[in-house]
Short mmCIF file of C-alpha atoms in Angstrom, two decimals:
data_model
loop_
_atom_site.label_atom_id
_atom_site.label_comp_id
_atom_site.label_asym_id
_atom_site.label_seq_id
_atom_site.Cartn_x
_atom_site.Cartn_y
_atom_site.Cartn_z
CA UNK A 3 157.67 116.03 132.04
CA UNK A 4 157.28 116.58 128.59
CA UNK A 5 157.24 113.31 127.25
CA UNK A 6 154.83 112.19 129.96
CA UNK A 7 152.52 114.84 128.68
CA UNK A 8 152.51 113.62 124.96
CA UNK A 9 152.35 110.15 125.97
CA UNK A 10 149.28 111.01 127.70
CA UNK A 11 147.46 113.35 124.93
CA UNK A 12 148.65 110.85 122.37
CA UNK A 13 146.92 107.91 124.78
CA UNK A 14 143.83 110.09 124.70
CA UNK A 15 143.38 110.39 121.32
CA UNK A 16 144.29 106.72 120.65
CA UNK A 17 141.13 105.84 123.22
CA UNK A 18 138.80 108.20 121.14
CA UNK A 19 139.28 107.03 117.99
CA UNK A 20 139.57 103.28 119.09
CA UNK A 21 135.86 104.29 120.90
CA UNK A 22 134.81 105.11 117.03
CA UNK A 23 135.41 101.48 115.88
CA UNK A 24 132.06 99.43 115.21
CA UNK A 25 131.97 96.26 117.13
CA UNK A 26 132.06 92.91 115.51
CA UNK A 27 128.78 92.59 116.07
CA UNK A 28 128.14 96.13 114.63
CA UNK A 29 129.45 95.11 111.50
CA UNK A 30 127.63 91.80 111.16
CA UNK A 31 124.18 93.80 111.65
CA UNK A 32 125.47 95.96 108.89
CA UNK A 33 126.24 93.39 106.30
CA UNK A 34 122.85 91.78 107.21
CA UNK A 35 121.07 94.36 106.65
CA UNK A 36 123.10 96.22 103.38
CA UNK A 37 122.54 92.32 102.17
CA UNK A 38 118.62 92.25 102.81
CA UNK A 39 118.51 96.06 100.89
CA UNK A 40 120.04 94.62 98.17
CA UNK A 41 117.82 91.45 97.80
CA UNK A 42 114.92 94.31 98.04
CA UNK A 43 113.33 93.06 101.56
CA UNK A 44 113.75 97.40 102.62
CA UNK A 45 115.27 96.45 106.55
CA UNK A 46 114.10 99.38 109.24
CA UNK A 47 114.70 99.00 112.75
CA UNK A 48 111.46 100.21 114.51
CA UNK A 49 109.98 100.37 118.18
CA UNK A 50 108.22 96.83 118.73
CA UNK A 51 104.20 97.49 117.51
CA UNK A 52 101.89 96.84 120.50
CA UNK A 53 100.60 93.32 118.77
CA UNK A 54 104.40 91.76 119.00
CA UNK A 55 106.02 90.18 121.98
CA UNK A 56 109.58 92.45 122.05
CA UNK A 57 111.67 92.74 125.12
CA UNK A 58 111.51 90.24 127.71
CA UNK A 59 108.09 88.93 125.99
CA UNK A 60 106.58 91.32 126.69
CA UNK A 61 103.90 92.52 124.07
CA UNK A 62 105.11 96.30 122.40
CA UNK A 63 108.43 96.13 124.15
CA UNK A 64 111.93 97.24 123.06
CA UNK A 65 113.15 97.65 119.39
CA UNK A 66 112.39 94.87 116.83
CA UNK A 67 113.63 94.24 112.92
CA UNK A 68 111.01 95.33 110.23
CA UNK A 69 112.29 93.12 107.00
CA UNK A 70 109.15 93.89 104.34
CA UNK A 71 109.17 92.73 100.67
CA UNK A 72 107.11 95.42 98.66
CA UNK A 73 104.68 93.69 95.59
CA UNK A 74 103.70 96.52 93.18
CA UNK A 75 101.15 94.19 91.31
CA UNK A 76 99.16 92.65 94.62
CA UNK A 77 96.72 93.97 97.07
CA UNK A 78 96.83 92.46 100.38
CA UNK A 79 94.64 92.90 103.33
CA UNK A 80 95.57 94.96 106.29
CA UNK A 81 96.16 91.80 108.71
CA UNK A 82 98.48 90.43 111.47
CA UNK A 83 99.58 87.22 112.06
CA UNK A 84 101.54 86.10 115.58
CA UNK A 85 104.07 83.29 115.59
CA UNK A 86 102.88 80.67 117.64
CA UNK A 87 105.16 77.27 118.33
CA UNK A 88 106.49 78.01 114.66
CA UNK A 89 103.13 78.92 113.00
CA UNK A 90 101.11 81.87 111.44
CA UNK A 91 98.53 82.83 113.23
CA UNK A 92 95.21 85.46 113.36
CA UNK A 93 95.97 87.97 115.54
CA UNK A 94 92.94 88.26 117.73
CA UNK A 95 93.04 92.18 118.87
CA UNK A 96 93.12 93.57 115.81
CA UNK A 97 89.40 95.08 115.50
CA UNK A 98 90.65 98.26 116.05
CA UNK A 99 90.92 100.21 112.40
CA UNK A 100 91.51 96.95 110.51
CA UNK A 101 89.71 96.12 107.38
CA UNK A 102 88.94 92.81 108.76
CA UNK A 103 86.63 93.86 111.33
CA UNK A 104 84.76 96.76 109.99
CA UNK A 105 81.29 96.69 109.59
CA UNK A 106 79.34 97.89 106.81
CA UNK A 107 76.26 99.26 106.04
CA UNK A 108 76.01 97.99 102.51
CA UNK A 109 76.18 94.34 101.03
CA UNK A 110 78.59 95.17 98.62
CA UNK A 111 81.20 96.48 101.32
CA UNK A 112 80.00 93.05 103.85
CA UNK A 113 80.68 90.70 101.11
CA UNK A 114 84.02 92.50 99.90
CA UNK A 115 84.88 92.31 104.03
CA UNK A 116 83.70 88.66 103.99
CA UNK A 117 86.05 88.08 100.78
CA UNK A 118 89.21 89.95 102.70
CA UNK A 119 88.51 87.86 106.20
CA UNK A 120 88.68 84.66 104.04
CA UNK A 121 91.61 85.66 101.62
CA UNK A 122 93.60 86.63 105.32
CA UNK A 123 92.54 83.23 106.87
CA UNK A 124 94.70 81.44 103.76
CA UNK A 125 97.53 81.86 106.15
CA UNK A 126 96.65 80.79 109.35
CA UNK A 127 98.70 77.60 111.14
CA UNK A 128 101.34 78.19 107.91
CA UNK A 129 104.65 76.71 109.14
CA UNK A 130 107.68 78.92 109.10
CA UNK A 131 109.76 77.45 106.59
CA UNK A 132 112.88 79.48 107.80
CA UNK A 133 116.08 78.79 108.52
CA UNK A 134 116.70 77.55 111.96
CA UNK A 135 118.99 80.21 112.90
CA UNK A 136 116.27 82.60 111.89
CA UNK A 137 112.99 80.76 112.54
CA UNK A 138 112.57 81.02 116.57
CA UNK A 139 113.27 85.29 115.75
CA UNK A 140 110.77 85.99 114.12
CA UNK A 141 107.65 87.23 116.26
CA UNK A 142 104.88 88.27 113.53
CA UNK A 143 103.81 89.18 110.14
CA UNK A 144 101.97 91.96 108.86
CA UNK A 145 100.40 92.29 105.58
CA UNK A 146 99.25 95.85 104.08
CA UNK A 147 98.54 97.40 101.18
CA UNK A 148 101.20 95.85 98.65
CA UNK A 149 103.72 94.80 101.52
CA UNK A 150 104.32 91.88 103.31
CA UNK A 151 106.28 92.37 106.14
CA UNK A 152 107.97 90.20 108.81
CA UNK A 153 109.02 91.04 112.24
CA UNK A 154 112.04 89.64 113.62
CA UNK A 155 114.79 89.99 115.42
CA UNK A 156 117.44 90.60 113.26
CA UNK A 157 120.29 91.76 115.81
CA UNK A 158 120.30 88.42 117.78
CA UNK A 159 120.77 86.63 114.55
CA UNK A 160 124.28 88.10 114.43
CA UNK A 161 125.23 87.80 118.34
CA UNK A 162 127.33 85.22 119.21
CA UNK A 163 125.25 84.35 122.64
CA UNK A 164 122.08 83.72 120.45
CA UNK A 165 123.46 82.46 117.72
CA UNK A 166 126.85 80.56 117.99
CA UNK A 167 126.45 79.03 114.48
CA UNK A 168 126.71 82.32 113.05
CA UNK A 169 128.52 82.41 109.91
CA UNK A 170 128.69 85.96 107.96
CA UNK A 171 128.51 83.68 104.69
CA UNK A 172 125.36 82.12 105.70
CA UNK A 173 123.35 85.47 105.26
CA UNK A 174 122.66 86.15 101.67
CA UNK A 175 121.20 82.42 101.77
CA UNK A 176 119.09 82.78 104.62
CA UNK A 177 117.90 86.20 103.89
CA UNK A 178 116.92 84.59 100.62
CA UNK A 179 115.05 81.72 102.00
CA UNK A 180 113.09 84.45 103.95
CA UNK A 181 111.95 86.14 100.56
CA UNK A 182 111.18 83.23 99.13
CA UNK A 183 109.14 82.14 102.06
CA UNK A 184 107.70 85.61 101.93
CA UNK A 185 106.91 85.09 97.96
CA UNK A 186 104.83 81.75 98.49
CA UNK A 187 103.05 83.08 101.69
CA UNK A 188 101.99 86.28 99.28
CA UNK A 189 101.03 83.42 96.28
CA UNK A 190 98.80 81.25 98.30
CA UNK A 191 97.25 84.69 99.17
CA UNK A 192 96.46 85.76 95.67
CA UNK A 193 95.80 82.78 94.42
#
């Protein structure tokens, strides 16, 4: 009786600490995302903003990949951009507390607007220039401040159902295509 009683504990406490173990897909997500920290593209995982399509494409739904690349010497307007059949483009609803859409009572502040409207419309119908593995995940771009950031999600990159030509040696590449992609969309901005 014994015996059946430490095969049983020692059962249990093999099943707990088996429970512990990341899955394989765990760990991919991980090494994405320690790889994207180290390239400096600062990876959060955030709830979906209301402008994005998320869960089930539905807009503001479900948990999406924040991947932004942080430019101390630009200035950026506070814009959003939708991917649409592989391209940038406006998002319409944004009037609400962007810089974009504010009126002014001054011609100073209207032209400066003007000037930010125009600088944001450099990037609408830009091509994604992405990876394919990574190109039909990612659902928008916001730009802010000194930060361009891209939304995308970065946990169905590593599954195998949405994904099968995953390869963990594929990421660092990819990851770098994305900044670079990131890097031209933020030149053709400045200049």
């Amino acid at each position: 009786m014994g015996t059946w009683i430490a095969i049983a504990i020692g059962m249990f406490a093999l099943g707990t600490i088996m429970a512990l173990k990341p899955s394989a897909v765990d760990m991919r997500l991980d090494k994405l995302r320690m790889t994207a920290r180290r390239l400096e593209l600062n990876p959060k995982f955030i709830a979906c903003p209301d402008w994005i399509r998320g869960r089930n494409n539905e807009f503001g739904q479900g948990m999406i990949g924040q991947y932004s690349l942080i430019m101390d010497d630009m200035k950026f307007p506070e814009t959003h951009y939708q991917v649409v059949d592989g391209k940038l483009q406006l998002d319409g609803s944004q009037g609400q507390g962007s810089d974009l859409n504010t009126q002014s009572s001054s011609e100073k502040e209207g032209s400066h607007s003007v000037s930010k409207q125009r600088l944001a419309q450099r990037l609408e119908g830009e091509p994604l220039t992405l990876p394919p593995s990574m190109a039909p995940l990612v659902k928008g771009v916001y730009l802010k401040a000194n930060s361009l950031v891209v939304f995308w999600h970065d946990n169905r990159y590593v599954q195998p159902a949405t994904n099968p030509n995953f390869n963990i040696q594929q990421i660092e590449p990819e990851l770098m295509a994305l900044k670079s992609t990131m890097q031209t969309w933020a030149q053709k901005l400045v200049n």
